[in-house]
Coordinates of C-alpha atoms and ligand atoms in Angstrom, one line a residue:
X24 CA -11.7 14.5 12.6
X25 CA -9.7 11.4 11.7
X26 CA -11.7 11.1 8.6
X27 CA -10.6 14.6 7.5
X28 CA -7.0 13.6 8.2
X29 CA -7.3 10.3 6.4
X30 CA -9.1 11.9 3.5
X31 CA -6.1 14.2 2.9
X32 CA -3.7 11.3 2.9
X33 CA -3.7 10.2 -0.8
X34 CA -2.1 13.6 -1.7
X35 CA 0.3 13.5 1.2
X36 CA 4.0 13.3 0.4
X37 CA 7.0 13.2 2.8
X38 CA 7.4 16.6 4.4
X39 CA 3.9 17.9 3.9
X40 CA 1.6 16.6 6.6
X41 CA 0.8 18.4 9.8
X42 CA -1.5 16.8 12.3
X43 CA -3.6 19.2 14.4
X44 CA -6.5 16.8 15.4
X45 CA -6.8 15.9 19.1
X46 CA -5.0 12.6 19.7
X47 CA -6.8 11.5 22.9
X48 CA -10.0 9.4 22.6
X49 CA -12.6 8.4 25.2
X50 CA -16.3 8.5 25.6
X51 CA -16.5 7.7 21.9
X52 CA -14.8 10.9 20.7
X53 CA -11.5 12.7 20.3
X54 CA -10.8 14.7 23.4
X55 CA -8.9 18.0 23.7
X56 CA -5.9 17.8 26.0
X57 CA -6.2 20.0 29.1
X58 CA -2.5 20.8 29.8
X59 CA -1.5 22.2 26.3
X60 CA 1.4 24.0 27.8
X61 CA 3.1 20.6 28.4
X62 CA 3.1 19.7 24.7
X63 CA 6.1 18.0 23.2
X64 CA 6.9 18.1 19.5
X65 CA 6.6 14.9 17.5
X66 CA 9.0 14.6 14.5
X67 CA 8.5 13.1 11.0
X68 CA 11.6 10.8 11.0
X69 CA 12.2 11.1 7.3
X70 CA 12.7 14.9 7.5
X71 CA 13.1 15.9 11.1
X72 CA 10.1 18.3 10.6
X73 CA 7.6 18.7 13.4
X74 CA 4.5 16.6 12.5
X75 CA 2.4 17.4 15.6
X76 CA 2.3 18.2 19.2
X77 CA 1.9 15.4 21.8
X78 CA 0.3 16.6 25.0
X79 CA 0.6 14.1 27.9
X80 CA -2.5 13.2 29.9
X81 CA -2.6 14.0 33.6
X82 CA -4.3 12.2 36.4
X83 CA -7.7 13.6 35.8
X84 CA -7.7 12.7 32.1
X85 CA -6.4 9.2 32.8
X86 CA -9.2 8.7 35.4
X87 CA -11.8 10.0 32.9
X88 CA -10.6 7.6 30.2
X89 CA -10.5 4.6 32.6
X90 CA -14.0 5.4 33.9
X91 CA -15.3 5.7 30.3
X92 CA -13.7 2.3 29.5
X93 CA -15.3 0.8 32.6
X94 CA -18.7 1.9 31.6
X95 CA -18.3 0.4 28.2
X96 CA -17.0 -2.8 29.7
X97 CA -20.2 -3.3 31.7
X98 CA -22.1 -3.3 28.4
X99 CA -19.7 -5.1 26.2
X100 CA -18.9 -8.0 28.6
X101 CA -22.7 -8.9 28.7
X102 CA -22.9 -9.3 25.0
X103 CA -22.6 -12.8 23.5
X104 CA -19.3 -13.7 21.9
X105 CA -20.9 -13.8 18.5
X106 CA -22.3 -10.3 18.9
X107 CA -18.8 -9.0 19.8
X108 CA -17.4 -10.9 16.8
X109 CA -19.7 -9.1 14.4
X110 CA -18.6 -5.7 15.6
X111 CA -14.9 -6.7 15.4
X112 CA -15.3 -8.1 11.9
X113 CA -16.7 -4.8 10.8
X114 CA -13.7 -3.0 12.4
X115 CA -11.4 -5.4 10.5
X116 CA -13.3 -4.6 7.3
X117 CA -13.0 -0.9 7.7
X118 CA -9.2 -1.1 8.4
X119 CA -8.8 -3.2 5.2
X120 CA -10.8 -0.6 3.2
X121 CA -8.6 2.3 4.5
X122 CA -5.3 0.5 4.8
X123 CA -3.4 2.7 2.2
X124 CA -4.3 5.8 4.1
X125 CA -3.5 4.4 7.5
X126 CA -0.2 3.0 6.2
X127 CA 0.8 6.3 4.8
X128 CA 0.2 8.0 8.1
X129 CA 2.2 5.3 9.9
X130 CA 5.1 5.9 7.5
X131 CA 5.0 9.7 8.1
X132 CA 5.0 9.2 11.9
X133 CA 7.4 6.2 12.1
X134 CA 9.8 6.4 9.1
X135 CA 9.4 2.8 8.0
X136 CA 8.8 2.1 4.3
X137 CA 5.3 2.1 2.8
X138 CA 5.8 -1.4 1.6
X139 CA 6.3 -2.6 5.2
X140 CA 3.6 -0.4 6.7
X141 CA 1.0 -1.9 4.3
X142 CA 2.0 -5.3 5.6
X143 CA 1.7 -4.1 9.2
X144 CA -1.8 -2.8 8.6
X145 CA -2.8 -6.1 7.0
X146 CA -1.5 -8.0 10.0
X147 CA -3.5 -5.6 12.2
X148 CA -6.9 -6.3 10.6
X149 CA -6.1 -10.0 10.3
X150 CA -5.5 -10.0 14.1
X151 CA -8.9 -8.4 14.7
X152 CA -10.5 -10.8 12.3
X153 CA -8.8 -13.8 14.0
X154 CA -9.9 -12.9 17.5
X155 CA -13.4 -12.1 16.2
X156 CA -13.4 -15.7 15.1
X157 CA -12.4 -16.9 18.6
X158 CA -14.9 -14.6 20.4
X159 CA -17.8 -16.9 19.7
X160 CA -15.9 -20.0 20.8
X161 CA -15.1 -18.9 24.4
X162 CA -16.5 -21.6 26.6
X163 CA -16.1 -23.4 29.9
X164 CA -16.3 -27.0 31.1
X165 CA -19.0 -29.1 32.7
X166 CA -17.7 -31.4 35.5
X167 CA -19.9 -34.1 36.9
X168 CA -19.7 -34.5 40.8
X169 CA -21.1 -37.2 43.1
X170 CA -24.8 -37.3 44.0
X171 CA -25.9 -35.4 40.9
X172 CA -24.0 -32.3 41.9
X173 CA -21.9 -30.7 39.2
X174 CA -19.6 -27.8 38.5
X175 CA -19.1 -25.7 35.5
X176 CA -16.5 -23.1 34.5
X177 CA -17.1 -19.8 32.8
X178 CA -14.4 -17.9 30.9
X179 CA -14.9 -14.3 32.0
X180 CA -13.2 -11.1 31.0
X181 CA -10.8 -9.3 33.4
X182 CA -12.3 -5.7 33.1
X183 CA -10.4 -2.6 32.0
X184 CA -7.0 -3.6 30.5
X185 CA -4.2 -1.1 29.8
X186 CA -2.1 -1.4 26.7
X187 CA 1.2 0.4 26.6
X188 CA 3.0 0.4 23.2
X189 CA 6.4 1.0 21.7
X190 CA 7.1 3.2 18.6
X191 CA 8.2 0.6 16.1
X192 CA 4.8 -0.9 15.2
X193 CA 2.3 1.7 16.4
X194 CA -0.9 0.6 14.8
X195 CA -0.1 -3.1 14.8
X196 CA 0.8 -3.1 18.6
X197 CA -2.5 -1.4 19.4
X198 CA -4.3 -4.0 17.3
X199 CA -2.4 -7.0 18.8
X200 CA -3.4 -5.9 22.3
X201 CA -6.9 -4.7 21.7
X202 CA -8.1 -7.6 19.5
X203 CA -7.8 -10.4 22.1
X204 CA -8.8 -8.0 24.9
X205 CA -12.1 -7.0 23.2
X206 CA -12.8 -10.6 22.0
X207 CA -12.8 -11.7 25.6
X208 CA -15.2 -8.9 26.7
X209 CA -12.7 -6.5 28.2
X210 CA -12.3 -2.8 27.5
X211 CA -8.9 -1.3 26.8
X212 CA -7.2 2.1 27.5
X213 CA -4.2 2.3 25.2
X214 CA -1.2 4.6 25.5
X215 CA 1.0 4.7 22.4
X216 CA 4.6 5.8 22.5
X217 CA 5.0 9.6 22.7
X218 CA 7.0 9.4 19.6
X219 CA 4.2 7.8 17.5
X220 CA 0.9 9.2 18.8
X221 CA -0.9 9.5 15.6
X222 CA -2.5 6.2 14.4
X223 CA -3.8 4.5 17.6
X224 CA -6.6 7.1 17.7
X225 CA -7.6 6.1 14.2
X226 CA -8.1 2.6 15.5
X227 CA -10.3 4.0 18.2
X228 CA -12.4 5.8 15.7
X229 CA -12.7 2.6 13.6
X230 CA -13.8 0.5 16.5
X231 CA -16.5 3.2 17.3
X232 CA -17.7 3.3 13.7
X233 CA -17.9 -0.5 13.8
X234 CA -20.3 -0.3 16.7
X235 CA -18.4 -0.9 20.0
X236 CA -19.9 0.9 23.0
X237 CA -18.5 4.4 23.6
X238 CA -15.3 4.1 25.7
X239 CA -14.5 0.5 24.9
X240 CA -11.2 1.4 23.3
X241 CA -9.7 4.6 24.6
X242 CA -6.4 6.3 23.8
X243 CA -4.5 8.5 26.2
X244 CA -1.3 10.2 25.1
X245 CA 1.8 10.6 27.2
X246 CA 5.1 9.1 28.3
X247 CA 6.4 7.6 31.5
X248 CA 4.3 9.7 33.8
X249 CA 1.0 8.9 32.1
X250 CA 2.0 5.2 31.9
X251 CA 2.7 5.3 35.6
X252 CA -0.8 6.7 36.3
X253 CA -2.3 3.9 34.2
X254 CA -0.4 1.2 36.0
X255 CA -1.4 2.4 39.4
X256 CA -5.1 3.1 38.7
X257 CA -7.2 0.9 41.0
X258 CA -9.8 0.2 38.3
X259 CA -7.2 -1.4 35.9
X260 CA -7.2 -5.2 36.0
X261 CA -4.3 -5.9 33.6
X262 CA -1.3 -4.2 31.9
X263 CA -0.1 -5.4 28.6
X264 CA 3.2 -3.8 27.8
X265 CA 5.5 -3.7 24.8
X266 CA 8.8 -2.0 25.2
X267 CA 12.3 -2.2 26.7
X268 CA 13.4 -4.5 29.5
X269 CA 14.1 -1.6 32.0
X270 CA 10.6 -0.2 31.5
X271 CA 9.1 -3.7 31.6
X272 CA 10.7 -4.2 35.1
X273 CA 9.1 -1.0 36.3
X274 CA 5.7 -2.0 34.8
X275 CA 5.9 -5.3 36.7
X276 CA 6.8 -3.6 39.9
X277 CA 4.0 -1.0 39.7
X278 CA 1.4 -3.6 38.7
X279 CA 2.4 -5.8 41.6
X280 CA 1.2 -3.2 44.0
X281 CA -2.4 -3.7 42.8
X282 CA -1.9 -7.4 42.0
X283 CA -2.7 -6.7 38.4
X284 CA -2.0 -9.3 35.7
X285 CA 0.9 -8.4 33.4
X286 CA 2.0 -9.3 29.9
X287 CA 5.5 -8.2 29.0
X288 CA 6.7 -8.1 25.4
X289 CA 10.3 -6.9 25.8
X290 CA 13.5 -6.6 23.9
X291 CA 15.8 -9.2 22.4
X292 CA 19.2 -10.0 20.9
X293 CA 18.2 -13.1 19.0
X294 CA 20.6 -15.7 17.5
X295 CA 20.3 -16.9 13.9
X296 CA 22.3 -20.0 13.2
X297 CA 23.4 -20.9 9.7
X298 CA 24.8 -24.3 9.1
X299 CA 27.0 -25.2 6.1
X300 CA 24.3 -27.5 4.6
X301 CA 21.8 -24.7 4.3
X302 CA 20.4 -23.4 1.0
X303 CA 22.7 -20.4 0.9
X304 CA 20.5 -17.9 -1.0
X305 CA 17.6 -18.6 1.4
X306 CA 19.9 -18.2 4.4
X307 CA 21.2 -14.9 3.1
X308 CA 17.7 -13.6 2.4
X309 CA 16.7 -14.9 5.9
X310 CA 19.6 -13.0 7.5
X311 CA 18.5 -9.7 5.8
X312 CA 14.9 -10.2 6.8
X313 CA 16.2 -11.0 10.3
X314 CA 18.0 -7.6 10.6
X315 CA 16.8 -4.9 8.3
X316 CA 13.0 -4.7 8.6
X317 CA 11.9 -1.4 10.0
X318 CA 15.5 -0.2 9.8
X319 CA 16.4 -2.9 12.2
X320 CA 14.1 -1.6 14.9
X321 CA 12.3 -4.9 15.5
X322 CA 12.3 -6.7 18.8
X323 CA 12.7 -10.2 17.5
X324 CA 15.5 -9.5 15.1
X325 CA 18.2 -12.1 14.6
X326 CA 21.0 -9.7 15.2
X327 CA 23.6 -12.3 16.2
X328 CA 24.2 -14.3 13.0
X329 CA 26.3 -17.4 13.6
X330 CA 27.7 -18.9 10.3
X331 CA 29.5 -22.2 10.1
X332 CA 33.1 -21.5 9.3
X333 CA 33.3 -23.4 6.1
X334 CA 30.6 -21.3 4.3
X335 CA 31.6 -17.9 5.9
X336 CA 33.3 -16.5 2.7
X337 CA 30.4 -17.3 0.4
X338 CA 27.8 -16.1 3.0
X339 CA 29.6 -12.8 3.5
X340 CA 30.0 -12.2 -0.2
X341 CA 26.3 -12.6 -0.8
X342 CA 25.1 -10.8 2.3
X343 CA 27.3 -7.8 1.6
X344 CA 26.2 -7.7 -2.1
X345 CA 22.5 -7.8 -1.1
X346 CA 23.0 -5.3 1.7
X347 CA 24.7 -2.8 -0.6
X348 CA 21.8 -3.1 -3.0
X349 CA 19.2 -2.0 -0.4
X350 CA 17.5 1.2 -1.6
X351 CA 17.5 3.8 1.1
X352 CA 15.4 6.9 0.7
X353 CA 12.0 8.5 1.1
X354 CA 9.9 5.9 2.9
X355 CA 6.7 6.9 1.1
X356 CA 8.2 5.8 -2.3
X357 CA 7.3 2.2 -3.4
X358 CA 10.8 1.4 -4.4
X359 CA 12.4 2.3 -1.0
X360 CA 13.4 -0.7 1.1
X361 CA 15.0 1.1 4.0
X362 CA 13.5 4.3 5.5
X363 CA 14.5 6.4 8.4
X364 CA 15.3 5.6 12.0
X365 CA 12.8 6.9 14.5
X366 CA 14.8 9.8 15.8
X367 CA 18.2 11.6 15.9
X368 CA 19.0 10.2 19.4
X369 CA 18.3 6.7 18.1
X370 CA 20.7 7.3 15.2
X371 CA 23.3 8.5 17.7
X372 CA 22.7 5.5 19.9
X373 CA 23.1 3.1 17.0
X374 CA 26.3 4.8 15.8
X375 CA 27.6 4.7 19.4
X376 CA 27.3 0.9 19.4
X377 CA 29.2 0.4 16.1
X378 CA 32.1 2.8 16.9
X379 CA 33.7 0.0 18.9
X380 CA 36.4 -1.1 16.5
X381 CA 34.3 -3.6 14.6
X382 CA 34.9 -3.9 10.9
X383 CA 32.0 -2.1 9.1
X384 CA 31.6 -3.7 5.8
X385 CA 29.1 -1.2 4.4
X386 CA 27.7 2.0 5.9
X387 CA 25.6 4.7 4.4
X388 CA 24.3 7.6 6.5
X389 CA 21.9 9.8 4.5
X390 CA 20.8 13.3 5.1
X391 CA 18.9 15.0 6.4
X392 CA 18.6 13.2 9.7
X393 CA 17.9 9.6 10.4
X394 CA 18.8 7.4 7.4
X395 CA 21.3 4.8 8.3
X396 CA 22.5 1.6 6.8
X397 CA 25.2 -0.5 8.5
X398 CA 26.3 -4.0 8.1
X399 CA 28.9 -4.9 10.6
X400 CA 30.5 -8.2 9.9
X401 CA 33.7 -10.0 10.1
X402 CA 34.9 -13.5 9.4
X403 CA 37.5 -13.4 12.2
X404 CA 36.7 -13.9 15.9
X405 CA 38.9 -11.0 16.9
X406 CA 37.0 -8.3 15.2
X407 CA 33.4 -9.2 16.0
X408 CA 33.0 -11.6 18.9
X409 CA 30.5 -12.6 21.5
X410 CA 32.0 -10.4 24.2
X411 CA 31.5 -7.1 22.5
X412 CA 28.9 -4.8 23.7
X413 CA 27.4 -4.4 20.3
X414 CA 27.0 -8.2 20.1
X415 CA 25.6 -8.5 23.6
X416 CA 23.2 -5.6 23.9
X417 CA 20.1 -4.7 21.9
X418 CA 21.0 -2.0 19.4
X419 CA 17.6 -1.6 17.7
X420 CA 19.0 -0.4 14.4
X421 CA 20.2 -1.8 11.1
X422 CA 23.3 -3.6 12.4
X423 CA 24.0 -7.2 11.8
X424 CA 26.8 -8.9 13.6
X425 CA 28.2 -12.1 11.9
X426 CA 30.4 -14.5 13.8
X427 CA 31.8 -17.9 12.8
X428 CA 31.2 -21.2 14.6
X429 CA 32.4 -24.8 14.2
X430 CA 30.1 -27.2 15.9
X431 CA 26.4 -27.5 16.8
X432 CA 27.1 -28.0 20.5
X433 CA 29.3 -24.9 20.6
X434 CA 26.9 -22.6 18.7
X435 CA 23.9 -23.6 20.9
X436 CA 25.9 -22.7 24.0
X437 CA 26.9 -19.4 22.5
X438 CA 23.4 -18.6 21.2
X439 CA 21.9 -19.2 24.7
X440 CA 24.5 -17.2 26.4
X441 CA 22.3 -14.1 26.8
X442 CA 19.7 -12.8 29.2
X443 CA 17.3 -12.3 26.4
X444 CA 15.1 -15.0 24.9
X445 CA 12.6 -13.5 22.4
X446 CA 13.4 -15.4 19.1
X447 CA 15.9 -17.5 17.3
X448 CA 16.4 -19.1 13.9
X449 CA 18.2 -21.9 12.2
X450 CA 19.0 -22.6 8.5
X451 CA 19.9 -26.2 7.6
X452 CA 18.7 -28.9 5.2
X453 CA 19.0 -31.5 8.0
X454 CA 15.5 -32.0 9.4
X455 CA 16.7 -33.7 12.6
X456 CA 19.3 -31.0 13.3
X457 CA 16.7 -28.3 12.7
X458 CA 14.3 -29.7 15.3
X459 CA 17.1 -30.6 17.7
X460 CA 18.4 -27.0 17.6
X461 CA 14.9 -25.6 17.9
X462 CA 14.4 -27.6 21.0
X463 CA 17.6 -26.5 22.6
X464 CA 17.4 -22.8 21.9
X465 CA 16.1 -20.8 24.9
X466 CA 13.7 -18.5 23.1
X467 CA 9.9 -18.0 22.7
X468 CA 10.1 -18.5 18.9
X469 CA 12.4 -20.5 16.6
X470 CA 12.2 -19.9 12.9
X471 CA 13.4 -22.9 10.8
X472 CA 14.6 -21.9 7.3
X473 CA 13.0 -18.4 7.4
X474 CA 12.9 -15.5 9.8
X475 CA 10.6 -12.7 11.0
X476 CA 7.3 -13.9 9.8
X477 CA 4.4 -13.2 12.2
X478 CA 1.1 -14.8 11.3
X479 CA -1.5 -13.8 13.8
X480 CA -2.5 -17.4 14.4
X481 CA 0.9 -18.1 15.9
X482 CA 1.8 -17.2 19.5
X483 CA 4.5 -14.5 19.9
X484 CA 6.4 -13.8 23.1
X485 CA 9.6 -14.2 25.1
X486 CA 11.6 -16.4 27.4
X487 CA 13.9 -15.1 30.1
X488 CA 14.2 -11.3 30.2
X489 CA 12.4 -10.9 26.9
X490 CA 9.2 -11.2 28.9
X491 CA 6.2 -13.4 29.5
X492 CA 2.7 -13.9 28.4
X493 CA 1.9 -14.1 24.7
X494 CA 0.3 -12.1 21.9
X495 CA -1.4 -13.7 19.0
X496 CA -2.6 -17.3 18.7
X497 CA -5.3 -19.0 20.7
X498 CA -3.3 -19.0 23.9
X499 CA -3.6 -15.2 24.3
X500 CA -7.3 -15.7 25.2
X501 CA -5.9 -17.0 28.5
X502 CA -4.0 -13.8 29.1
X503 CA -7.2 -11.7 28.7
X504 CA -9.7 -13.8 30.6
X505 CA -10.1 -15.5 33.9
X506 CA -11.9 -18.7 34.9
X507 CA -14.8 -18.8 37.3
X508 CA -15.8 -22.1 38.8
X509 CA -19.5 -22.6 39.7
X510 CA -20.3 -25.5 42.0
X511 CA -23.9 -26.7 42.0
X512 CA -25.4 -28.9 44.8
X513 CA -28.5 -30.8 43.7
X514 CA -29.2 -32.5 47.1
X515 CA -29.1 -31.5 50.8
X516 CA -26.1 -30.0 52.5
X517 CA -24.2 -32.5 54.5
X518 CA -22.9 -30.4 57.4
X519 CA -20.2 -31.4 59.9
X520 CA -21.6 -28.9 62.4
Ligands
LIG29 N1 8.6 -8.1 22.4 C1 7.9 -7.3 21.6 O1 6.8 -7.7 21.2 C2 8.4 -5.9 21.3 C3 7.8 -5.2 20.2 C4 8.2 -3.9 19.9 C5 9.3 -3.4 20.7 N2 9.8 -4.0 21.7 C6 10.9 -3.5 22.5 O2 10.7 -2.1 22.8 C7 11.9 -1.4 22.9 C8 11.8 -0.1 22.0 O3 10.6 0.6 22.3 P1 10.6 1.9 23.2 O4 11.9 2.6 23.1 O5 9.3 2.6 23.0 O6 10.6 1.3 24.7 P2 10.3 2.0 26.1 O7 10.4 0.9 27.1 O8 11.2 3.2 26.2 O9 8.8 2.6 26.0 C9 7.7 1.7 25.8 C10 6.5 2.4 26.3 O10 6.5 2.5 27.7 C11 6.2 3.8 28.1 N3 6.9 4.0 29.4 C12 8.2 4.5 29.5 N4 8.4 4.5 30.9 C13 7.3 4.2 31.5 C14 7.0 4.0 32.9 N5 7.8 4.3 33.9 N6 5.7 3.6 33.2 C15 4.9 3.3 32.2 N7 5.1 3.4 30.9 C16 6.3 3.8 30.6 C17 6.7 4.7 26.9 O11 6.1 5.9 27.0 C18 6.3 3.8 25.8 O12 4.9 4.0 25.5 C19 13.0 -2.3 22.4 O13 13.6 -2.8 23.5 C20 12.2 -3.4 21.7 O14 12.8 -4.6 21.6 C21 9.4 -5.3 22.0
LIG30 N1 6.0 -8.0 13.4 C1 6.0 -7.6 14.7 C2 7.3 -7.6 15.4 C3 7.1 -6.9 16.7 C4 8.4 -6.6 17.4 O1 9.0 -5.5 17.3

């Protein structure tokens, strides 16, 4: 089914694709939804046209998917790490081979530009390749004890893990969650966002084609209700969630009832600090990368840009010039650098944030629906300051707030004055200052002299209310496995009784 959809992709242009294939996947195949009367339209962001119908899974369907995943887990978890690695490498190879088609579908469903979607799909297969490499390295310890006794540890999988995704990186989020889960011997049931239901099921088909047991990676469609069913299911061992802070709190609460492990990848309002000794052109490019990828709908964006007062005029001039030059338009065209926001409500939400009296330096709103382009900056503290709602809250749109600062001590205090802690950045030529600032910023990542690069070898995750647990990097193995200790007596039992 997906093959037929993918095969038609090379000819697809914006406004032409309609997806009719079933979007659920378990037992190794696409599954027809049972409650079709509950369907919700899914829109193509660039046109506002209906792309497909999303039918949420109910309790019985969720149960079927989880049971299918559990059956697969019993087989997959008994395979050697190297055997799992071979299957995962094949999945990575297939994604690489089909990346143009997958990226195109991602654009049609999400509205981001094709240039970015191709990078997202590259990062997805690289993630699967990276964890395939780690699958064969999972090992425990041997511990010598008195009298010839010894103990050893085994790194074991958790069981059936649930992945719940946001809409901004649909295929990539499904890959970032499934790759470490599968490498450790788990199965995964993944629920994409109801706004972007189309590409996770393609990942499921690719895993199957690569040779995973039927059911190992399942996809159930739905929103909050389906997500709730997943979090409460007694056969689920772990929930890995990407999304907003309010939903993250609910996920944690629900998971606590079953004492399930949780990873939370939540929102942010990250600071980017630009010192006067920076290489200005790099800092300007960094600020744009920190704010405008995926139309600003990126969790780790550096949306609070603090610029040292002495260079504010030059910085603003350059940043405004470059922002005005961003090509907005059809996201499927190679030359487009900013596509469409995910939905009309999201557009309205973003506009609501900026209608607060801030000076908007440049603003384009394109027809028909969701194109938006706003740079909201000001050199004065009165017009754009730390206390404004749009500077404190996550907007999740292409809005950059720029504020002046005077000293390092002051800016660190202001940068940390937030409940979020996902990412941060600093531009300076002073190496000591760079590392000192990185140490003092309360965030899970600090970019020095760059912003928003996410190599899969590098851990990614938040401090404070931006969540806990990590994705990517070696450490994530610990979030998808558990340690068993085996204690071995070689002599007689010395009993006190
Ligand atoms: N830290 C990260 O890695 C990261 C990455 C991408 C997005 N995000 C964050 O995600 C947010 C935007 O995404 P969104 O609007 O899809 O977030 P959201 O919290 O509204 O939804 C995320 C997912 O949770 C599901 N969900 C909603 N209510 C639920 C419930 N009660 N129980 C179970 N599942 C439920 C949704 O259907 C969706 O699949 C932003 O805050 C952004 O910063 C974080
Ligand atoms: N490049 C991945 C960033 C994920 C956050 O939205």
